[in-house]
Coordinates of C-alpha atoms in Angstrom, one line a residue:
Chain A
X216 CA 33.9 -0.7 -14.9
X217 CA 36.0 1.8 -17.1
X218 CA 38.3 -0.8 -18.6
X219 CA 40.8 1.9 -20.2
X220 CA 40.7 3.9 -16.5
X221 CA 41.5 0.3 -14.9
X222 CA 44.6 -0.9 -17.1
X223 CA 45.8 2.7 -16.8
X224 CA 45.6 2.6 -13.5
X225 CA 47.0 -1.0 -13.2
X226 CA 50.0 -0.2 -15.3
X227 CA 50.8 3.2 -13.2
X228 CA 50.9 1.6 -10.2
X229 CA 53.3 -1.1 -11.0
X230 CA 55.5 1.4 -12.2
X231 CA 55.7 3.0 -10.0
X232 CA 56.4 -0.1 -7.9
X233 CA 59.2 -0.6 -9.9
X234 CA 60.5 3.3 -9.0
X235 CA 60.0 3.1 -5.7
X236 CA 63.0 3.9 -3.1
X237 CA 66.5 3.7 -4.6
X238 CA 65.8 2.7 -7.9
X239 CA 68.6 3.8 -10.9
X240 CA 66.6 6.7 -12.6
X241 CA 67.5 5.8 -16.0
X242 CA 66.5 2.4 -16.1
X243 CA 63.0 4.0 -14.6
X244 CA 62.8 6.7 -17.2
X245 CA 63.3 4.1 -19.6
X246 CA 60.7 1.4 -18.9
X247 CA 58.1 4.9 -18.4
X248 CA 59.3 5.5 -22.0
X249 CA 58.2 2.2 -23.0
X250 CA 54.5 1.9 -21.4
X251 CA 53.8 5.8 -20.8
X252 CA 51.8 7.4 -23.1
X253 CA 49.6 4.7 -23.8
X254 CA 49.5 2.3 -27.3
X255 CA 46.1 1.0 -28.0
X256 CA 45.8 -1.9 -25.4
X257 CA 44.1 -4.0 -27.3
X258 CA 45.5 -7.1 -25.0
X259 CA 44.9 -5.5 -21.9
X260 CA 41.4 -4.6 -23.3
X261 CA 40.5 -8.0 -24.8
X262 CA 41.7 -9.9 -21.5
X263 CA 38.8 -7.4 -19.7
X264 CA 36.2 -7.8 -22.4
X265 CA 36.7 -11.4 -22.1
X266 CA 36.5 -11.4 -18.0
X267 CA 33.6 -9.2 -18.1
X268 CA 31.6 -11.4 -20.9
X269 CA 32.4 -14.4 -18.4
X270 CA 30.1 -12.5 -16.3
X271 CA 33.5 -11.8 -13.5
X272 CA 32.8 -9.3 -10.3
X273 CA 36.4 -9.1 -9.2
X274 CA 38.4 -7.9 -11.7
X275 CA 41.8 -7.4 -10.1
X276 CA 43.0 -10.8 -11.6
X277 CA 42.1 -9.7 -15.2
X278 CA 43.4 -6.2 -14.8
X279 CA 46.5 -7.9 -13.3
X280 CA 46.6 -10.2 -16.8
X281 CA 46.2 -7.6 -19.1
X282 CA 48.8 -5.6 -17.2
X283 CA 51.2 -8.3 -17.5
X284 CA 50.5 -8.6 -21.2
X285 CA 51.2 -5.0 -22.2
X286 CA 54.2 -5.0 -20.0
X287 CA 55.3 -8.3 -21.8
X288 CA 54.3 -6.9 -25.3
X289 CA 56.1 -3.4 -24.1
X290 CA 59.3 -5.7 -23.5
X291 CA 59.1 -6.9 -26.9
X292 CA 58.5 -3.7 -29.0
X293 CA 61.8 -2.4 -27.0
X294 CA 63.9 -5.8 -27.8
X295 CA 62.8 -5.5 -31.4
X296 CA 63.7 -2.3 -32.5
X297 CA 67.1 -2.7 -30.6
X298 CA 69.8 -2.3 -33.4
X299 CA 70.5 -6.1 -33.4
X300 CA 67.1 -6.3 -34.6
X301 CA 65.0 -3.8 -36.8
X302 CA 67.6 -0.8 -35.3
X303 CA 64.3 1.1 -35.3
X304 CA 64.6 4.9 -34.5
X305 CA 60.9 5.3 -34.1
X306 CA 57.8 3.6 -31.8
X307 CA 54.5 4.7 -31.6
X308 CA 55.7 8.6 -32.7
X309 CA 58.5 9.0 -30.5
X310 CA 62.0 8.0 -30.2
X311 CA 62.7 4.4 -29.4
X312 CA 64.1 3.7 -26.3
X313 CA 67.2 2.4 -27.3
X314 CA 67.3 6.1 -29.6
X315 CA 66.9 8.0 -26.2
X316 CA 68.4 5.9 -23.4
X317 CA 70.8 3.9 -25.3
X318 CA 71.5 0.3 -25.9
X319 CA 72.2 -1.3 -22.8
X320 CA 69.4 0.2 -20.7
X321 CA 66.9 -0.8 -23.4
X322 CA 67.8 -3.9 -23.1
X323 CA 67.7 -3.7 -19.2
X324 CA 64.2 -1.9 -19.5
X325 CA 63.3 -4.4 -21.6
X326 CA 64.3 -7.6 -19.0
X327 CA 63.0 -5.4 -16.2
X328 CA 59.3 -5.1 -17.3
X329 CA 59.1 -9.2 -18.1
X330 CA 60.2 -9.2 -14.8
X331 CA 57.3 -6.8 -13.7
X332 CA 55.0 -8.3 -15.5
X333 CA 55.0 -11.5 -13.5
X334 CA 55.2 -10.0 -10.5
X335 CA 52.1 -8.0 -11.4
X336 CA 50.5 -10.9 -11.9
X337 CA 51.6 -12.8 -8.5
X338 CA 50.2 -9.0 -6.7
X339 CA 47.0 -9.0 -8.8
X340 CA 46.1 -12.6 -7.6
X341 CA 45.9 -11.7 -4.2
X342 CA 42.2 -12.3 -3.9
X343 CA 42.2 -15.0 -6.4
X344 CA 45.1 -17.5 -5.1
X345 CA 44.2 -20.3 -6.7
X346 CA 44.1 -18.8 -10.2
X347 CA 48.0 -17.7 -10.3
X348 CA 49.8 -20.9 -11.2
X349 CA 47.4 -21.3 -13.9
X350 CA 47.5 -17.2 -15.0
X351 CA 51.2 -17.7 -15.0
X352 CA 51.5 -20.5 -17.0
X353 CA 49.1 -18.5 -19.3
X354 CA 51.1 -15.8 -19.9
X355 CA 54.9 -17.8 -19.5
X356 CA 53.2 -20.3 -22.5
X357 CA 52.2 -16.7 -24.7
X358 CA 55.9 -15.0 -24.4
X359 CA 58.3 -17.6 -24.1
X360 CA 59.3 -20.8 -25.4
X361 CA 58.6 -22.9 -27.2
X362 CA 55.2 -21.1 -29.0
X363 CA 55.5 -17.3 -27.3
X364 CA 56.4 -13.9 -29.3
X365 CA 60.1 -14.9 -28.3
X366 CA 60.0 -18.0 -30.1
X367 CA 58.2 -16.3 -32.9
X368 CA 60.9 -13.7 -33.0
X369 CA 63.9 -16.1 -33.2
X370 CA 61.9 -17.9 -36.1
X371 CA 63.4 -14.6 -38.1
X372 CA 67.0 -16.2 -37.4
X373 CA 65.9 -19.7 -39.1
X374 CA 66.5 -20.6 -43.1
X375 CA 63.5 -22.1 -43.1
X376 CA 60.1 -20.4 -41.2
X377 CA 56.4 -21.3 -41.8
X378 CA 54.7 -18.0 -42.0
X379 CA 51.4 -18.9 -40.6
X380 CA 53.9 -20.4 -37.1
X381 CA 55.9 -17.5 -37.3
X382 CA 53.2 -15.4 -37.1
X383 CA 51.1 -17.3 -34.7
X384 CA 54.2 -17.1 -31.9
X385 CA 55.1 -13.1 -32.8
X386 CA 51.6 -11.9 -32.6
X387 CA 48.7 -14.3 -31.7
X388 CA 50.3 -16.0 -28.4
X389 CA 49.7 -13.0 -26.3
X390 CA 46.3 -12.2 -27.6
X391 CA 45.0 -16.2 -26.9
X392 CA 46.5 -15.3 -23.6
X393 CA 44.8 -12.4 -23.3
X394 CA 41.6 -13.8 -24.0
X395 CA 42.4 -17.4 -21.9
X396 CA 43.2 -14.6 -18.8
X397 CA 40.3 -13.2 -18.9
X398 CA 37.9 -16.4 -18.6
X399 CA 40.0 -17.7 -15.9
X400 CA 40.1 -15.1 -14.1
X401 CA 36.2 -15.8 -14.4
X402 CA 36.5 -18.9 -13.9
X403 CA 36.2 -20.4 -16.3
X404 CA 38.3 -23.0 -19.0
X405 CA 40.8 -21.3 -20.6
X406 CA 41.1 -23.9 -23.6
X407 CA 37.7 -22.6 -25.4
X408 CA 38.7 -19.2 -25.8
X409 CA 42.1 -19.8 -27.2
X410 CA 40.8 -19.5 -30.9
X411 CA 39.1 -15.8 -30.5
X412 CA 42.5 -14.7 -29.1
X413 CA 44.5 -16.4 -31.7
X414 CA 41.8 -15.1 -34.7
X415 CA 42.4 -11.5 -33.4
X416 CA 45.9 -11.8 -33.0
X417 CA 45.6 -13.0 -36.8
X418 CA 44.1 -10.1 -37.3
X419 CA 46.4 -7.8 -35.6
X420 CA 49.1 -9.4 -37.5
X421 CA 47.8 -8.8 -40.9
X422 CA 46.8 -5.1 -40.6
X423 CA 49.8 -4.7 -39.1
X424 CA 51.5 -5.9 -42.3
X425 CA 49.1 -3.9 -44.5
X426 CA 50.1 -0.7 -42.6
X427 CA 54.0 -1.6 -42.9
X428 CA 53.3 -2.2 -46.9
X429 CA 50.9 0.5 -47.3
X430 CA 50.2 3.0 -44.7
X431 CA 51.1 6.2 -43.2
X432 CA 54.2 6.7 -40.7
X433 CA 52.6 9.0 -38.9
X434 CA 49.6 6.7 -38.4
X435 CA 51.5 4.3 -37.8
X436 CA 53.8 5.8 -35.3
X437 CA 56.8 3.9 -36.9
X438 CA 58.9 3.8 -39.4
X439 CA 57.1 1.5 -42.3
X440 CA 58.2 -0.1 -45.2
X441 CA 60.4 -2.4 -42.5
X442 CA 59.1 -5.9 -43.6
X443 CA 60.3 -5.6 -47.5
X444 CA 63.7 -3.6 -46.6
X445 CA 64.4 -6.1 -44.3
X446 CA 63.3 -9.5 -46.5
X447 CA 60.6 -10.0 -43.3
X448 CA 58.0 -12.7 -43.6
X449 CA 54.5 -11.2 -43.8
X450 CA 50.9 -11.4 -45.5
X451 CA 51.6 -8.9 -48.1
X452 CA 54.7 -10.4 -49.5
X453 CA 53.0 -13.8 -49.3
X454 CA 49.4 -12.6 -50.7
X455 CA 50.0 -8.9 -52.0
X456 CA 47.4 -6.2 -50.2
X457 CA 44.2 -7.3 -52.1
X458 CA 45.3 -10.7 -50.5
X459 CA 45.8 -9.6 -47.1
X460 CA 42.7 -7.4 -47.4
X461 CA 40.6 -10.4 -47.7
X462 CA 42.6 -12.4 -45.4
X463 CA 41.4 -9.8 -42.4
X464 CA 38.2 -9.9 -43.2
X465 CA 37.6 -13.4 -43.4
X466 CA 39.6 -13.7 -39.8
X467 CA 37.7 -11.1 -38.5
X468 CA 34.4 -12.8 -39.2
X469 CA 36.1 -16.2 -38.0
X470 CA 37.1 -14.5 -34.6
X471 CA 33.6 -13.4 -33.7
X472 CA 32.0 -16.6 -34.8
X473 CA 34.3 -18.2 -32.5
X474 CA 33.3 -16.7 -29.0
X475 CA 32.3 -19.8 -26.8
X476 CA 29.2 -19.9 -24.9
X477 CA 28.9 -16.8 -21.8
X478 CA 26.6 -14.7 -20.2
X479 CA 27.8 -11.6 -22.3
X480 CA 28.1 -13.2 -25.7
X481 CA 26.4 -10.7 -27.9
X482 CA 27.9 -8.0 -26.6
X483 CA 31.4 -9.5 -27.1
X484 CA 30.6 -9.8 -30.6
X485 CA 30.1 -6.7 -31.0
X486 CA 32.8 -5.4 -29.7
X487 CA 34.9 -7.6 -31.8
X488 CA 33.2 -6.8 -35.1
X489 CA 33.6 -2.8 -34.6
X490 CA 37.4 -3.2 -33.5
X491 CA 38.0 -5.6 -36.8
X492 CA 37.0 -2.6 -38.8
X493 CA 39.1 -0.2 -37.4
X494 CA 42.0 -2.8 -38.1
X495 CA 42.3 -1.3 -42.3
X496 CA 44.7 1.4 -43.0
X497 CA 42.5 4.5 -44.0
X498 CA 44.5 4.5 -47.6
X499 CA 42.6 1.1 -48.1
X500 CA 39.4 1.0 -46.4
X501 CA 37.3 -0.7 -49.6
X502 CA 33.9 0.7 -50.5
X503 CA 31.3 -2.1 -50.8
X504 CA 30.8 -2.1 -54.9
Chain B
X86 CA 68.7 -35.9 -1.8
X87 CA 71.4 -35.4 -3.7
X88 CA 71.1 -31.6 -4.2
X89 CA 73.3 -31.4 -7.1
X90 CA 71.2 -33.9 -9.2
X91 CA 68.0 -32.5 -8.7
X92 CA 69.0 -29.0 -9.3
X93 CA 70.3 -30.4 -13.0
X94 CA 67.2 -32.8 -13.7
X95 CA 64.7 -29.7 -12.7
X96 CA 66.6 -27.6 -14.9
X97 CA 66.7 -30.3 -17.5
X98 CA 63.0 -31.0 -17.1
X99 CA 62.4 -27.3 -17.6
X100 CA 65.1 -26.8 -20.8
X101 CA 63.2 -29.4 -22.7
X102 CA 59.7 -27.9 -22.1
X103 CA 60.7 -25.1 -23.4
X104 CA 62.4 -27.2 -26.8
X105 CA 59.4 -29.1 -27.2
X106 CA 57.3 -29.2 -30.2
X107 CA 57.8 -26.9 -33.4
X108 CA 61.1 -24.6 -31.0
X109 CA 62.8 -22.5 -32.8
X110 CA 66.2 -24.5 -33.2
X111 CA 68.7 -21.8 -33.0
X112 CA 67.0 -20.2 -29.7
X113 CA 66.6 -23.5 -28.0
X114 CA 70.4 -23.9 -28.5
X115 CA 71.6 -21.0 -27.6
X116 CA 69.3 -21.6 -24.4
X117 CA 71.0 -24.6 -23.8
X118 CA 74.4 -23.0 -24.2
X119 CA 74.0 -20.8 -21.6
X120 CA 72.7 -22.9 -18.9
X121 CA 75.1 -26.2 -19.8
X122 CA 76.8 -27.6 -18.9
X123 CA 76.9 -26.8 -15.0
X124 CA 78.1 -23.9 -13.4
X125 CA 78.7 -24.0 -9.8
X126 CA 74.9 -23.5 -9.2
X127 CA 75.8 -22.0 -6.3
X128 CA 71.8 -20.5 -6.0
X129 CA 70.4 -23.2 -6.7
X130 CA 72.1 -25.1 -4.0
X131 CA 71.9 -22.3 -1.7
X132 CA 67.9 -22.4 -1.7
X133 CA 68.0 -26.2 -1.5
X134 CA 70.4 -26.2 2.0
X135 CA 68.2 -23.3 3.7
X136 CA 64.7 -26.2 2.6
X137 CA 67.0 -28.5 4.2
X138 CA 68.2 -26.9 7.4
X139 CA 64.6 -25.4 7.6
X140 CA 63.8 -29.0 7.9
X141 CA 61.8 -29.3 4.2
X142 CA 59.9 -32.9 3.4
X143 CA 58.8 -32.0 -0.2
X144 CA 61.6 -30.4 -2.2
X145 CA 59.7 -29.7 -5.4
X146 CA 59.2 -26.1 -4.7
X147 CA 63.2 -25.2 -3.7
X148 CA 64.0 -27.1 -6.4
X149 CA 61.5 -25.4 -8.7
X150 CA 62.9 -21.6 -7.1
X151 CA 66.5 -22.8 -6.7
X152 CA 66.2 -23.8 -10.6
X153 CA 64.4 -20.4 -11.3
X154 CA 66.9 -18.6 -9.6
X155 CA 69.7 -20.4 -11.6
X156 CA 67.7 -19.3 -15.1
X157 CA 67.9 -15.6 -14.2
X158 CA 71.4 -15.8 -13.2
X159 CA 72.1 -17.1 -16.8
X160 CA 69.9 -14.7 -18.5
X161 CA 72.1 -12.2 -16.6
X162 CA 75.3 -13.7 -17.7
X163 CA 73.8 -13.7 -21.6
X164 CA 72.4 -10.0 -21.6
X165 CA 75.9 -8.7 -19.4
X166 CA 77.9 -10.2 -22.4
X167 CA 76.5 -8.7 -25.0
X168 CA 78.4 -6.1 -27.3
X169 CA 76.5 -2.9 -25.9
X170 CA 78.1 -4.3 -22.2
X171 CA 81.3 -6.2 -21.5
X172 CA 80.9 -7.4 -25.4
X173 CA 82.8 -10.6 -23.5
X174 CA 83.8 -13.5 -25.9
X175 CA 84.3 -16.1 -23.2
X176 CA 82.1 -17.4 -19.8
X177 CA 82.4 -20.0 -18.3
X178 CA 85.2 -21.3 -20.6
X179 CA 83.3 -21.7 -23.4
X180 CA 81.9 -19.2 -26.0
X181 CA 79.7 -16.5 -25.0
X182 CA 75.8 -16.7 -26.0
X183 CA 76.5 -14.1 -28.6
X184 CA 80.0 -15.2 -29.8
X185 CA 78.1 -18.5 -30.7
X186 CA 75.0 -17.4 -31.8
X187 CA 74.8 -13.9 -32.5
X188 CA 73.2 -10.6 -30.4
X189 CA 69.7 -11.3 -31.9
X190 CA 69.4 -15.0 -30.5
X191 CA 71.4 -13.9 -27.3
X192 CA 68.9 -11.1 -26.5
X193 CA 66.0 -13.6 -26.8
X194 CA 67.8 -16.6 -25.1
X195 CA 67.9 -14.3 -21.9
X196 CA 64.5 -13.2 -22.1
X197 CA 63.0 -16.6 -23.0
X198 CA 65.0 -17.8 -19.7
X199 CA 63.5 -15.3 -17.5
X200 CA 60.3 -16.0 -18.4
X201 CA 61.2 -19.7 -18.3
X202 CA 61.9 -19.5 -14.7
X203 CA 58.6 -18.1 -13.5
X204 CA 57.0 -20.3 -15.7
X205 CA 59.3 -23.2 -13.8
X206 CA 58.4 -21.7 -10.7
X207 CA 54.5 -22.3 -11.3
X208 CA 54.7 -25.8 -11.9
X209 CA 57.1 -26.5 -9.4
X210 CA 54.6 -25.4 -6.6
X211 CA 51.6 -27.5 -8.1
X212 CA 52.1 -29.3 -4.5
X213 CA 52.2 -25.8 -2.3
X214 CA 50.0 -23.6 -4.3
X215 CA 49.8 -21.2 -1.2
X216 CA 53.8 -21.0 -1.4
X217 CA 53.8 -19.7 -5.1
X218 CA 52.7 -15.9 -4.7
X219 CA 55.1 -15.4 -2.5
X220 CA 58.0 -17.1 -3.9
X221 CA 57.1 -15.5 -7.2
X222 CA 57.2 -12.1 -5.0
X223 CA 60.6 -13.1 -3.6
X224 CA 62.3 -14.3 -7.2
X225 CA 60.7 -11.1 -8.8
X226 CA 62.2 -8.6 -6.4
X227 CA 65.7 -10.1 -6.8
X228 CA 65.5 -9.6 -10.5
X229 CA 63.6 -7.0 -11.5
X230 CA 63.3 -2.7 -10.3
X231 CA 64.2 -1.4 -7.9
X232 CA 66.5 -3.4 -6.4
X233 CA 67.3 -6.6 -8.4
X234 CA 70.3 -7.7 -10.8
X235 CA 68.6 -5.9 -13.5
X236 CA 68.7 -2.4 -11.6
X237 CA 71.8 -3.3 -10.1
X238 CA 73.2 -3.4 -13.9
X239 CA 71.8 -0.4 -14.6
X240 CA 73.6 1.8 -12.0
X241 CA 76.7 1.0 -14.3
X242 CA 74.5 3.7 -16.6
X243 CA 74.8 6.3 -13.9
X244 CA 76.9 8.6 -13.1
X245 CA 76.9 8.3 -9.3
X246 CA 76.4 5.1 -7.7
X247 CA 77.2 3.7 -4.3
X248 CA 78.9 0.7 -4.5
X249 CA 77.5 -1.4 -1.9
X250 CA 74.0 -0.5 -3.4
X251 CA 75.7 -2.0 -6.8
X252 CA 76.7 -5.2 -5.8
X253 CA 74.0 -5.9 -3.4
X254 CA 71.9 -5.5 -5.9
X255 CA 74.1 -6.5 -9.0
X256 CA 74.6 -9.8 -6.7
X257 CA 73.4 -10.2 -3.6
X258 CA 69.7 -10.0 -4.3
X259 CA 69.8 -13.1 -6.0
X260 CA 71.5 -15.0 -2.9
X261 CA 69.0 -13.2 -0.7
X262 CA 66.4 -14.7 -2.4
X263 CA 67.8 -18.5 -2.4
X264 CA 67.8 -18.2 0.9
X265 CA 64.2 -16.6 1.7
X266 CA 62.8 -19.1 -1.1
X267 CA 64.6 -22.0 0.8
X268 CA 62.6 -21.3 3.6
X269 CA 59.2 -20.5 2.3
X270 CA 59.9 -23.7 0.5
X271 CA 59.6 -25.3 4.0
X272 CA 56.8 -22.9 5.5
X273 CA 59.0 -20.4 7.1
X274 CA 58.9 -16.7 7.0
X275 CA 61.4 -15.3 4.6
X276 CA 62.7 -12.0 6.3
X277 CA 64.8 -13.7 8.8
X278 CA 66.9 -15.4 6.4
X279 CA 68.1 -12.5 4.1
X280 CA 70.9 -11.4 5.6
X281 CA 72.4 -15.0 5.5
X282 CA 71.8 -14.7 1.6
X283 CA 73.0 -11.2 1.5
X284 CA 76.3 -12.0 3.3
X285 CA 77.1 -14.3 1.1
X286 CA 76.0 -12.6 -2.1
X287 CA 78.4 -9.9 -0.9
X288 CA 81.4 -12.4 -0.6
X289 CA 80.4 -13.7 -3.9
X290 CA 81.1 -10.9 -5.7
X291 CA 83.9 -9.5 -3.7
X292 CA 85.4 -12.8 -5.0
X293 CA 83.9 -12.1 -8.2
X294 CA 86.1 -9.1 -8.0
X295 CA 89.5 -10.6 -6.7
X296 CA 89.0 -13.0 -9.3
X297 CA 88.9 -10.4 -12.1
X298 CA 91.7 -8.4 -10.7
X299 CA 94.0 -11.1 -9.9
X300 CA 92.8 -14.4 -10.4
X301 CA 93.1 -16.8 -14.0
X302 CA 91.5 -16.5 -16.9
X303 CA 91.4 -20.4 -16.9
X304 CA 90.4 -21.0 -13.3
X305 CA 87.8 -18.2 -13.7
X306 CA 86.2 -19.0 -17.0
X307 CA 85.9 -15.7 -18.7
X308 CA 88.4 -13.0 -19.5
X309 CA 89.8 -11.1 -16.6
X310 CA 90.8 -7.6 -15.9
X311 CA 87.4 -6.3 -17.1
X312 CA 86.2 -3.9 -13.9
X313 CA 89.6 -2.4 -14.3
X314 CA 89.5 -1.7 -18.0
X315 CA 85.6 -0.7 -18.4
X316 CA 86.3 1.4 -15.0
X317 CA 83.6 -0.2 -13.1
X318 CA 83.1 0.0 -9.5
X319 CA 84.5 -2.8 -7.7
X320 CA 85.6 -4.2 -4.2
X321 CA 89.2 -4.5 -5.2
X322 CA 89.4 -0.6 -6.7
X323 CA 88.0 0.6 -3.6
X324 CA 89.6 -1.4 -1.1
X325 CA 92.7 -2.9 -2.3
X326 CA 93.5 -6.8 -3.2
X327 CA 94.6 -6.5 0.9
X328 CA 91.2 -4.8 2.1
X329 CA 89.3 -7.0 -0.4
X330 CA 90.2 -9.9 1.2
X331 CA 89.9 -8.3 4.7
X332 CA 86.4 -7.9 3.8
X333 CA 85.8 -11.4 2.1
X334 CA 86.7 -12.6 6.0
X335 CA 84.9 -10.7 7.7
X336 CA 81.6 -11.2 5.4
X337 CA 81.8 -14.9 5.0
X338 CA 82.0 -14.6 9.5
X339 CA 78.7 -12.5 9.4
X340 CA 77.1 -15.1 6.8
X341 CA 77.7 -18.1 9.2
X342 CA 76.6 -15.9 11.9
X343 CA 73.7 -14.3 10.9
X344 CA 71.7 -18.0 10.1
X345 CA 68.4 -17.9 11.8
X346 CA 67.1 -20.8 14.6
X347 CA 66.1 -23.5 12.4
X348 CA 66.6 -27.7 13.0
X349 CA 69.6 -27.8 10.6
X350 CA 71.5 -24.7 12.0
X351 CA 74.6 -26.2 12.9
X352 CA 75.3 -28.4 9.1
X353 CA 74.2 -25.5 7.6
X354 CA 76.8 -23.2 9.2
X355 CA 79.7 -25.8 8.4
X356 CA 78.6 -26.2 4.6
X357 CA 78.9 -21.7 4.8
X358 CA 81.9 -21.9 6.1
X359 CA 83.3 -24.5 3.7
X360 CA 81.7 -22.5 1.1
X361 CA 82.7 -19.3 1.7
X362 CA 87.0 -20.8 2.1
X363 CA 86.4 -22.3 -2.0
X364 CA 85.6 -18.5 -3.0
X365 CA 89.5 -17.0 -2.6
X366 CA 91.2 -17.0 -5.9
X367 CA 94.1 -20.1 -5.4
X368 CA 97.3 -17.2 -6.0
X369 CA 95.9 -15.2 -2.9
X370 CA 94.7 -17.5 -0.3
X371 CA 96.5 -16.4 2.7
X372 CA 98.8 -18.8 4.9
X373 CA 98.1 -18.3 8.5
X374 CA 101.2 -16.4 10.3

């Protein structure tokens, strides 16, 4: 299985779903703007690494998952930089969709592919019946309330936010999800893999910081410096980079130690190890002394 | 069963899952703000009479679609207010989500209640797994692209839109799926029973329309005169208040009409057509010559 050919092809054809018939061609445009060309996909990636470690042979249900998961995390890069939020021009080297399309149909591209993303899910199932109600709850518990990115974004409207909570509902929710999807959709118990999910999504979170504090826009694809112009939680305010930097590694190490028992165990950690270290900004990849 | 209760204690039920635990405060309260207290739940109730007539035992999963139904409709009613739209101050004679809270928390109260309902939707058919793909299929299309509220929104960004594809799916899509969820509910197919929820989706917001143009800001429960001063399409610009009403008469006679064979045909027809005479704004309702 080519796991970046099958999320591609996943994600293309539930757009084009979505596009199908009479649909309003801005609002279409606009959610293509969003998904099309592709980010990274880690979650879509680790929700597949995960099913195929479980040892699954069907892997619509995981591709389905992942799907669902970049479409949700999609929704939320769009809702954030809206200008009631960051009022970001920039995401992932091109305008923002609210830059191109406007306000209101960002936020209707944005409701549209949480939408999708469920209904991807109930499609993707279609061999696997019996594992929907618990997928769903899955992914609802990863972007919603009261523990999902959304919760972890309204945490930046409280006086008073716990940065490890904050950051464990903006970033980590959807990657536990991703990696609880993918064993179900195996079969197997989601409640085991929760901590690699959540470790990665630490991860995520903390080079994500380090590349706002101290990395290049153009590697980036956004517009960085946003977390200290804004008076945003994060690592580096809390531990300052050499902090952070040691943060990541010791999470890193903690999220492939913490791969439950499968058939494709070894290779998992592999896999894991090699993405951690492409996690570090270039500026401040440390040479071992 | 008393429809009206258990519409309100699945939404409860549902309202304080989502608030459980370490919730944001501010989100979980504006959440609350836009769902109570009641509307007319006029969905909700919809889905439940179609279980009923379709001669339903186990009401858990029209409750659980009825109240998922109801959660979109309020996300609708949160995202439509915001500044970048109507920017309305008032609904439902209260303060708007926004005018209470703010855009940031009224962007993430609608989203966190659309994924709330699918996630309400899941546990609500723990009883009829084999019903959920389908109702989330059903709920999913009503919403999302191409033909749901969301697109219907979004053809207010275009520059040529059809009315009747506007407000079917600005509207109706919603009603059409109460209906087709009410009867899946009960084990029936769905197709038959869209044009009852159509129908009356279209004399909701032909009413909707009346309402705006020559109804009360009091009775109505948000500010009035909107469609004319944002120039949007509506039943009453087209047709006249006259021909608007025409229309409302004629539509709410195809709803009763167009209800499918079912055990609880007749009741269901009288509670339409009791329905449908509540929807004329009190300063127009005709007097029989």
């Amino acid at each position: 299985m080519d796991a970046v050919a099958l999320i591609e092809s996943t994600l293309t054809t539930a757009m084009l779903r979505a596009e199908a018939g009479d649909a309003p061609p801005k609002l279409a445009a606009a959610m293509r703007h969003a998904v099309f060309p592709r980010g990274a996909r880690v979650r879509p990636r680790l929700c597949l690494a995960v099913a195929t470690a479980c040892g699954a042979r069907d892997f619509d249900a995981a591709a389905a998952a992942g799907a669902a998961l970049e479409f949700l995390h999609c929704a939320s890069l769009v809702h954030d930089d809206l200008p009631c939020f960051d009022d970001a021009p920039i995401r992932r080297g091109k305008a923002s969709v609210h830059a191109a399309f406007g306000a209101p149909l960002a936020v209707l591209a944005g409701d549209a592919l949480i939408v999708l993303a469920f209904q991807t899910l109930a499609l993707g199932c279609a061999g696997q019946p019996g594992a929907l109600a618990g997928l769903v709850g899955i992914v609802a518990q990863s972007v919603g309330m009261p523990g999902g990115i959304v919760a972890g974004q309204a945490w930046e409207s409280e006086d008073d936010v716990d940065l490890a909570r904050y950051q464990r509902a903006k970033t980590s929710a959807l990657f536990a999800a991703a990696a609880m999807a993918g064993a179900v959709s195996a079969g197997y118990a989601p409640a085991a893999w929760r901590a690699l999910g959540e470790n990665l999504g630490d991860a995520y979170q903390i080079a994500d910081d380090l590349c706002d504090a101290a990395g290049d826009a153009a590697v980036c694809g956004k517009p960085i410096g946003q977390d200290n112009a804004l008076h945003r939680p994060s690592a580096v305010a809390q531990y300052g980079i050499d902090g952070a930097l040691d943060r990541l590694d010791a999470i890193a190490e903690a999220a492939a130690a913490s791969i439950p028992d499968c058939p494709g165990a070894v290779p998992l950690r592999a896999l894991i190890v090699q993405e951690a270290k492409r996690l570090v900004p270039k500026a401040l990849v440390r040479v071992a002394a």
